[in-house]
Coordinates of C-alpha atoms and ligand atoms in Angstrom, one line a residue:
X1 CA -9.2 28.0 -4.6
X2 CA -11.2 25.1 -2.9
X3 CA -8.2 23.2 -0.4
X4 CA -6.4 20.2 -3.0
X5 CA -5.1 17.6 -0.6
X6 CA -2.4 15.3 -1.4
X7 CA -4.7 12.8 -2.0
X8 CA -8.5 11.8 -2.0
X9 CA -11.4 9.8 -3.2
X10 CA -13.8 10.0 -7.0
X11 CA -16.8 9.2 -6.3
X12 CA -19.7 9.3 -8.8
X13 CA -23.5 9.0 -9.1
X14 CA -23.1 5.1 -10.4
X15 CA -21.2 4.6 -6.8
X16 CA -23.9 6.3 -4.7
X17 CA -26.5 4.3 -6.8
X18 CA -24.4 0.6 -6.4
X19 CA -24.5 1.4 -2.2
X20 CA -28.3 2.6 -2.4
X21 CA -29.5 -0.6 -4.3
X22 CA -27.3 -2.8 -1.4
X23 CA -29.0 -0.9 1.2
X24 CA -32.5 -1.9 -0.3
X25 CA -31.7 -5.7 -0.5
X26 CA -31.7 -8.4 1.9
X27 CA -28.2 -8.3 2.6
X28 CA -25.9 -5.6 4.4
X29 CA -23.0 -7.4 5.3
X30 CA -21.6 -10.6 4.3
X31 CA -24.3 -11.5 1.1
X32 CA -23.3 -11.6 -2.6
X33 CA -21.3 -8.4 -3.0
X34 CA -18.5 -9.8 -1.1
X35 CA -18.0 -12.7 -3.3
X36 CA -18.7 -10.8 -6.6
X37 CA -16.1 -7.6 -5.2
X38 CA -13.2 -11.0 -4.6
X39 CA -13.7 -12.6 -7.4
X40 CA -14.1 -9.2 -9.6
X41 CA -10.4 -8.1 -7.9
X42 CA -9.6 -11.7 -8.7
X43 CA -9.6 -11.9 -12.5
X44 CA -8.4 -7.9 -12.4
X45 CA -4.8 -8.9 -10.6
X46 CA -4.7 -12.3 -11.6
X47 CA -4.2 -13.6 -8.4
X48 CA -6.5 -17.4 -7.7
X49 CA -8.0 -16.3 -4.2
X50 CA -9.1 -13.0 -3.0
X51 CA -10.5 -12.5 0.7
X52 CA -11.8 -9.0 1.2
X53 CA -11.5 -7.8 4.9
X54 CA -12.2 -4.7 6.9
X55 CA -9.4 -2.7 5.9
X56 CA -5.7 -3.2 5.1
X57 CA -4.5 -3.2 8.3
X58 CA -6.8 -6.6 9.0
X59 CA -5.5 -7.8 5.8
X60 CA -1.9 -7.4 7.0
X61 CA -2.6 -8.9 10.4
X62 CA -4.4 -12.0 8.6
X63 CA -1.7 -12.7 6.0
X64 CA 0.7 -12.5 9.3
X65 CA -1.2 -14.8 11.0
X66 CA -0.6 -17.7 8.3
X67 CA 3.0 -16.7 7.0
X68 CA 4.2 -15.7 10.5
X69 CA 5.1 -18.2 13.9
X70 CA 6.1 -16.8 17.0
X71 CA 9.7 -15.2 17.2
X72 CA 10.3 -15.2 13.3
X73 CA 12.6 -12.7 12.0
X74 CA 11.3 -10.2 9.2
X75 CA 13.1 -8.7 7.0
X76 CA 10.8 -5.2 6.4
X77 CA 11.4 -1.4 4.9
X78 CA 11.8 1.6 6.9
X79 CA 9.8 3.4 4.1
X80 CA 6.1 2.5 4.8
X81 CA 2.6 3.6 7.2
X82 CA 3.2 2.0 10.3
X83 CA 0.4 -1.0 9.5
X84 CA 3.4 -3.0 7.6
X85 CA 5.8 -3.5 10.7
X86 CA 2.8 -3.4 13.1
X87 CA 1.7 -6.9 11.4
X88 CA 4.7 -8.1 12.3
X89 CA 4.4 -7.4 16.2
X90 CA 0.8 -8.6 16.2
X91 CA 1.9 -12.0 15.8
X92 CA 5.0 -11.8 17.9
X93 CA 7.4 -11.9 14.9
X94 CA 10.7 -9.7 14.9
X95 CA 10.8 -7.1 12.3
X96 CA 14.5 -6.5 10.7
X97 CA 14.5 -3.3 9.1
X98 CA 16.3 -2.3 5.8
X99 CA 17.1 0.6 3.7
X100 CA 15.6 1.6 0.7
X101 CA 17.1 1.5 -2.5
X102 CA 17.1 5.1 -4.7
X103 CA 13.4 4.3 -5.8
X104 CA 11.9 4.7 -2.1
X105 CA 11.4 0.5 -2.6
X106 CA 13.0 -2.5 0.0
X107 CA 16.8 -2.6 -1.0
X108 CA 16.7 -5.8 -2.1
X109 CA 20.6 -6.1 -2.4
X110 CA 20.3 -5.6 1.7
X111 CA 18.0 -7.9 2.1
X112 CA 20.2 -10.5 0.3
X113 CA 23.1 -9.9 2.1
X114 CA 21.4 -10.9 5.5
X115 CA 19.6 -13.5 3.9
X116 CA 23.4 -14.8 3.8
X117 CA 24.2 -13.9 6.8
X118 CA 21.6 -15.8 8.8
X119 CA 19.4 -18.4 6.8
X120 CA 16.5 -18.5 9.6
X121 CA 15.4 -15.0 8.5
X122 CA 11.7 -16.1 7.9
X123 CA 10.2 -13.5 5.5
X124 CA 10.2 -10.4 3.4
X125 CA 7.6 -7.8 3.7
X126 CA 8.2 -5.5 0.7
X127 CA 6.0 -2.9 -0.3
X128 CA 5.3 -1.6 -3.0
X129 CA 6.0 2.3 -2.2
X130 CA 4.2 5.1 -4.2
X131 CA 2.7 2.7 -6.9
X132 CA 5.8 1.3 -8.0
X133 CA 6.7 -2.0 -8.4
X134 CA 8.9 -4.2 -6.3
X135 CA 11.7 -5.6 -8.9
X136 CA 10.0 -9.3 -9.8
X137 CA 12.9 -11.0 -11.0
X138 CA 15.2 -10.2 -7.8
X139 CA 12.3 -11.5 -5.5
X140 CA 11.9 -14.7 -7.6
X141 CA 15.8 -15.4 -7.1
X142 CA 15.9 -14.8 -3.9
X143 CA 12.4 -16.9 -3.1
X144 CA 14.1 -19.7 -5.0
X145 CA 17.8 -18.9 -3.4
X146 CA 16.8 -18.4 0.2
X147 CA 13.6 -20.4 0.4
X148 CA 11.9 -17.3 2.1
X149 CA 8.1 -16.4 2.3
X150 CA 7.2 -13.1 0.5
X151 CA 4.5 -10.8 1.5
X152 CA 3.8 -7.9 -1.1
X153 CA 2.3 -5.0 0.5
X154 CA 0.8 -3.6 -2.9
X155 CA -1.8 -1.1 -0.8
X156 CA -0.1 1.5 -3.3
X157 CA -0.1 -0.3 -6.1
X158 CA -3.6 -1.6 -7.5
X159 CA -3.3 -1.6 -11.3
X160 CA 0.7 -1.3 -11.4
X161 CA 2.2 -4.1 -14.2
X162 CA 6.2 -4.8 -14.3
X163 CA 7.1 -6.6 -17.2
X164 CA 3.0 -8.1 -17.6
X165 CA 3.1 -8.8 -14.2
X166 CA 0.2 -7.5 -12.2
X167 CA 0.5 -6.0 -8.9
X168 CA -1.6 -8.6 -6.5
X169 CA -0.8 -11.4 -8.8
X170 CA 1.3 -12.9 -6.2
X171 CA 3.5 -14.4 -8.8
X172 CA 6.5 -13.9 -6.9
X173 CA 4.8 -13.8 -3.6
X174 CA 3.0 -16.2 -1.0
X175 CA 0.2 -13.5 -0.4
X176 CA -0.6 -9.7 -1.6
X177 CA -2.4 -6.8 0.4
X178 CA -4.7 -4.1 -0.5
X179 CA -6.2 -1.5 1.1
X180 CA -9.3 0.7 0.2
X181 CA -8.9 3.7 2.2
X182 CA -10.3 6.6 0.5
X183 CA -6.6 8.1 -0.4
X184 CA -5.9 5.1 -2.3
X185 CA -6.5 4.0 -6.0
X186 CA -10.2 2.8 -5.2
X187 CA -12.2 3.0 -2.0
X188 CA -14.8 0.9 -0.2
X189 CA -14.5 3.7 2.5
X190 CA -12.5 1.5 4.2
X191 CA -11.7 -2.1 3.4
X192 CA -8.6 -4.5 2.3
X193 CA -7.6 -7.3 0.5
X194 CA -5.3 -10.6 0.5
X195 CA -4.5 -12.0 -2.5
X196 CA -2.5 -15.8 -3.1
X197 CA -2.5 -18.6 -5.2
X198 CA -2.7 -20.9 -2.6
X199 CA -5.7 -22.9 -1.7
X200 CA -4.5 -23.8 2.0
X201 CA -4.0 -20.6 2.6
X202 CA -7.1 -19.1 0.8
X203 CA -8.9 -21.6 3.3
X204 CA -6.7 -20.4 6.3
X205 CA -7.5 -16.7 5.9
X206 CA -11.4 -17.1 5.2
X207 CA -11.3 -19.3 8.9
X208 CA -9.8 -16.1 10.6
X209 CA -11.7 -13.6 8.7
X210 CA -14.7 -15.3 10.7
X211 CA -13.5 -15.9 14.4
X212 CA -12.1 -19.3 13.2
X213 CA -14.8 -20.7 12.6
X214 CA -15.4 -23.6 10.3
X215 CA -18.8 -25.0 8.7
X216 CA -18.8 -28.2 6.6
X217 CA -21.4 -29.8 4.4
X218 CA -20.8 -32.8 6.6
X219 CA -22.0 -31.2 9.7
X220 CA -25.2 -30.8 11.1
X221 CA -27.3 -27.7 10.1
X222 CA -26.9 -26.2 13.5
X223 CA -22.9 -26.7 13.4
X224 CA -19.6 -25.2 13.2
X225 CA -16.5 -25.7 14.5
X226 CA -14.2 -23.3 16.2
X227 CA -10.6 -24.6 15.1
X228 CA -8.4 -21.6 15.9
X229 CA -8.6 -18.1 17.6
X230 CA -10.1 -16.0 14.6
X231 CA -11.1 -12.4 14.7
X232 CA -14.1 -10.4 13.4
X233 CA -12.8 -8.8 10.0
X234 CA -15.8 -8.9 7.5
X235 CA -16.4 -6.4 4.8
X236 CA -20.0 -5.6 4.3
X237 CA -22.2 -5.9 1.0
X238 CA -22.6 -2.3 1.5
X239 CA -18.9 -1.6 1.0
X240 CA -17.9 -4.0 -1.7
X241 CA -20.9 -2.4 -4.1
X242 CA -18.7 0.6 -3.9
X243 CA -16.0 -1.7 -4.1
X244 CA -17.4 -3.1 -7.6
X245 CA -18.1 0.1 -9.1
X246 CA -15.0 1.5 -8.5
X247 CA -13.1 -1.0 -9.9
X248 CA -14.3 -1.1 -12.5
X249 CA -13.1 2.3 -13.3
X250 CA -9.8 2.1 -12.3
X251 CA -8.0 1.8 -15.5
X252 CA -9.4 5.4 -15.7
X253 CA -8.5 6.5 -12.2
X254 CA -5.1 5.1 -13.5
X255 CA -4.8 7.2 -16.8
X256 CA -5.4 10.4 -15.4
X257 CA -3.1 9.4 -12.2
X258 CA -0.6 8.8 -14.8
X259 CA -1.2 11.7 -17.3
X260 CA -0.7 13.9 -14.3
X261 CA 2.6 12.5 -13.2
X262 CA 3.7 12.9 -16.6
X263 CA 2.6 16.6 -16.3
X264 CA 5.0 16.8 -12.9
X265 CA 7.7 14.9 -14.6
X266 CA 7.9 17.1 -17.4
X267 CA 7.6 20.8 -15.1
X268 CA 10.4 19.2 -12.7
X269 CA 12.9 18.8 -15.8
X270 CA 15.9 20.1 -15.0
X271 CA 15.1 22.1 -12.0
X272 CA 15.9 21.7 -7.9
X273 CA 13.1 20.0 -7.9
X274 CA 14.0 15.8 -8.3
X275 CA 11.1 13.4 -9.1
X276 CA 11.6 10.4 -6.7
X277 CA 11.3 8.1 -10.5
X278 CA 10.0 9.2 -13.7
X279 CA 7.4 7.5 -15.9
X280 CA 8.8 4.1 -17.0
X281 CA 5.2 2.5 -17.1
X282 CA 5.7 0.8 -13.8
X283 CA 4.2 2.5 -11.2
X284 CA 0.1 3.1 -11.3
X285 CA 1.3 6.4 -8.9
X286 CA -1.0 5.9 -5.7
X287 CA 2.2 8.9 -4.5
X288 CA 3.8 11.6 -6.7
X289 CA 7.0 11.7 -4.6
X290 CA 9.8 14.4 -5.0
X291 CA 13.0 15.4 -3.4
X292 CA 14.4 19.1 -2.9
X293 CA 17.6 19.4 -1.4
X294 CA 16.9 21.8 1.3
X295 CA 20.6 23.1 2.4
X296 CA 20.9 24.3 -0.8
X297 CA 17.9 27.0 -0.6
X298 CA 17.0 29.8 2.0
X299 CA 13.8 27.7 3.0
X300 CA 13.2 24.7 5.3
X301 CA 10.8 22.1 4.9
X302 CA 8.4 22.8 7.5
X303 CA 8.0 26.3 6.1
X304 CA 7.3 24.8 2.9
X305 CA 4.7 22.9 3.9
X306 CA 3.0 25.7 6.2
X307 CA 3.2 28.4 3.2
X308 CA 2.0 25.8 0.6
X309 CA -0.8 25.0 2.9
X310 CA -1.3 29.1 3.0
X311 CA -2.3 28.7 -0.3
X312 CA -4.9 25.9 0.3
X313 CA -2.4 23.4 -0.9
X314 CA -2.1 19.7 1.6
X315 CA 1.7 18.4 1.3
X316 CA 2.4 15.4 3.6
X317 CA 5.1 13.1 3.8
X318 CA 5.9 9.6 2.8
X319 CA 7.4 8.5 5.3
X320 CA 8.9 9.0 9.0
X321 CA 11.5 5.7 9.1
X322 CA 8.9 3.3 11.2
X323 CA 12.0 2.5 13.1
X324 CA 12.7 5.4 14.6
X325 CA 8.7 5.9 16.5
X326 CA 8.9 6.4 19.8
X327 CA 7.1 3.0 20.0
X328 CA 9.7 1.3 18.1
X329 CA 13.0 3.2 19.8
X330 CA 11.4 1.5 22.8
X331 CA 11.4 -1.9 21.6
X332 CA 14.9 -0.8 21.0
X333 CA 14.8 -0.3 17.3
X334 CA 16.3 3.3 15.7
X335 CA 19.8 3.2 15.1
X336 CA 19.8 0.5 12.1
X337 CA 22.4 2.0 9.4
X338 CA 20.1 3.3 7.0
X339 CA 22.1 5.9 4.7
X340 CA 19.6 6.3 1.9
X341 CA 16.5 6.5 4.1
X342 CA 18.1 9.4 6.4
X343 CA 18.8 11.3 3.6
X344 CA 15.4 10.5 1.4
X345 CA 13.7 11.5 4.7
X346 CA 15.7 15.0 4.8
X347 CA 14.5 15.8 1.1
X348 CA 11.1 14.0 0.1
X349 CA 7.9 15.6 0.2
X350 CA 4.6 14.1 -1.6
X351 CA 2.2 16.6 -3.9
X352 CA -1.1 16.1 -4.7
X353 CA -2.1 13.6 -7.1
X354 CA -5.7 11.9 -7.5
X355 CA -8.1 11.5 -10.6
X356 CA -10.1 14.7 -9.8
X357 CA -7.0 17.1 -9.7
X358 CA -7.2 19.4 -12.5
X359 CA -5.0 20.5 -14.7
X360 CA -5.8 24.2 -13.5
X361 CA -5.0 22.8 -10.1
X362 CA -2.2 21.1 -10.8
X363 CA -0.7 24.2 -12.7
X364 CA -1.4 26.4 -9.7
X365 CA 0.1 23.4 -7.7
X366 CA 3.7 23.6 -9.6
X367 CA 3.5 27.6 -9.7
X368 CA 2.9 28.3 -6.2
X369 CA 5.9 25.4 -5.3
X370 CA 8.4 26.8 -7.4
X371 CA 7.3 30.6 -6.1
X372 CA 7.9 29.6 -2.7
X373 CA 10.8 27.8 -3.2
X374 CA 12.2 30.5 -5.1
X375 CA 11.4 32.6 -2.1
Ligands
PLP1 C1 -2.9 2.4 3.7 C2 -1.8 1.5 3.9 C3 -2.0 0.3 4.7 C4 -3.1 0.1 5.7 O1 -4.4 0.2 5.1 P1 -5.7 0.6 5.9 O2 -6.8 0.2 5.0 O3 -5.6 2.0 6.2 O4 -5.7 -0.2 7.2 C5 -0.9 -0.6 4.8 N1 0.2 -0.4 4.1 C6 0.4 0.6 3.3 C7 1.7 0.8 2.6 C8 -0.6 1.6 3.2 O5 -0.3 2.7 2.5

């Protein structure tokens, strides 16, 4: 049996085709591939303005940049990769973590409650964990309540719909990220995304994309203008022809994602075994999470993981609370009250899923989990 991962990339003749006719034409970076990629992730999400960016991390640090001043507070999740909070910091903003709610997502009910409790709290970064969709009507009201800016962090979630609302959409949101790091949903190798409605914005981001830099039909041929301190986070034409053929299959990347959640869903059924959610058509299931209540059987975590890897099978886990990093204990975050989090960190584990896993894998997958938890 060949190693299965937890997650990784599909990547077909048409890709390696779309990145060797790029490489054969005039432009390698910054031609038309960048525009076509945006505006081809534009009408997919629905969102107005796309920029695509160098990864998702850059896309996180750019949407900071024009949400974000100096010293505002930041209502975040514990539950994320570090890239989320980091954003934060590189601006000089204050992340306030939260707890999650049962479905591994921002507890929005928190969030409320210190909205209350101190109306200068800024933002919300919310993200979008595993796939599944942050709940659209409570981040409308509290928008609309509480005035705040909302940044969706949907790097899980390309091609996830709540209620016909499209992940990236940004129609409850002042901007959305992606990311196209070969784990996710579709990859550029690596590469990112922000997504708004908003022109002033749109025009903000493209400026810091490019150093700050501004160039104006008014201006002399030879001019541009540098207007703010801008940064160097350009996707190439190489990368969004991958871009461009990939999406362009993810509704089928997003099927078979599906179909085999639905195959863990159903082999989970009433066993010690606990799917994080089950299939309500929400979540496009960039992570099958589950949680196994580990006090309860003669085997720990860790020797799950090293005997499941044994058998040439990756676990990982989604995700060590950001707060409690070294880095972040010495900032002197850690010791926020977050019940559901400690405990969702004691019992989750993520298992493969990713449009090549086959079902043979996947069967082997559940067999060898329930032998070994069986011990
Ligand atoms: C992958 C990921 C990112 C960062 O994306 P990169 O492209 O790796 O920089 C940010 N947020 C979340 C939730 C992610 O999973």
């Amino acid at each position: 049996m060949n190693f299965i991962p937890y997650g990784k990339q599909f990547i077909q003749q048409d890709d390696i085709d779309a990145v060797v006719e790029t490489l054969q034409s005039d432009f390698l970076t910054t031609g038309p591939k960048v525009k076509e990629f945006e505006d081809t992730l534009s009408s997919y999400c629905g969102a107005k303005y796309v920029v695509a960016v160098s990864n998702g991390t850059a896309a996180l640090h750019l949407a900071s940049l024009v949400l974000l001043n100096k010293g505002d507070k930041v209502l975040t999740t514990v539950n994320s990769f570090l890239a989320t909070s980091n954003s934060i910091l590189y601006v000089d903003a204050k992340p306030l973590f939260i707890d999650i709610a049962q479905d591994g997502n921002i507890d929005l009910d928190l969030c409320e409650e210190e909205l209350k409790k101190d109306r200068s709290i800024k933002a919300i970064y919310a993200v979008a964990f595993s796939g599944n969709m942050i709940d659209q009507e409570r981040l409308k009201y509290l928008k609309e309540t509480y005035g705040v800016v909302i940044l969706e962090d949907c790097a899980h979630a390309i091609g996830a719909e709540y209620n016909g609302i499209k992940a990236g959409s940004c129609t409850n949101s002042d901007c959305s990220i992606f990311s196209f790091h070969p784990v996710k949903h579709l990859t550029t190798a690596e590469g990112g995304a922000i997504t708004t409605n908003s022109k002033e914005i749109y025009e903000r981001l493209l400026m810091l994309r490019a150093h700050g830099m501004l160039k104006t039909p008014e201006m002399k041929p030879w001019e541009y203008e540098m207007r703010e301190l801008g940064f160097n986070y350009r996707i190439t034409d190489v990368q969004c022809a991958l871009g461009i053929s990939q999406l362009k299959k993810l509704p089928k990347f997003i099927d078979r994602r599906v179909q085999i959640a639905k195959n863990y869903d159903e082999a989970f059924k009433d066993t010690v075994v606990r799917p994080l959610y089950t299939y309500d058509g929400r979540s496009s299931y960039h992570l099958y999470v589950v949680k196994v209540d580990f006090s309860k059987l003669n085997i720990s975590k860790a020797d799950l993981f090293n005997k499941m890897r044994e058998n040439s099978i990756g676990l990982q886990l989604h995700y060590i609370p950001i707060n409690k990093q070294p880095y972040y204990r010495s900032l002197g975050y850690g010791e926020e009250h977050t019940p559901v989090m400690d405990n969702y960190y004691e019992e989750c584990f993520s298992l493969p899923i990713y449009s090549l896993l086959s079902d043979a894998e996947q069967t082997y997958v559940i067999k060898k989990l329930f032998e070994i938890l069986n011990g």
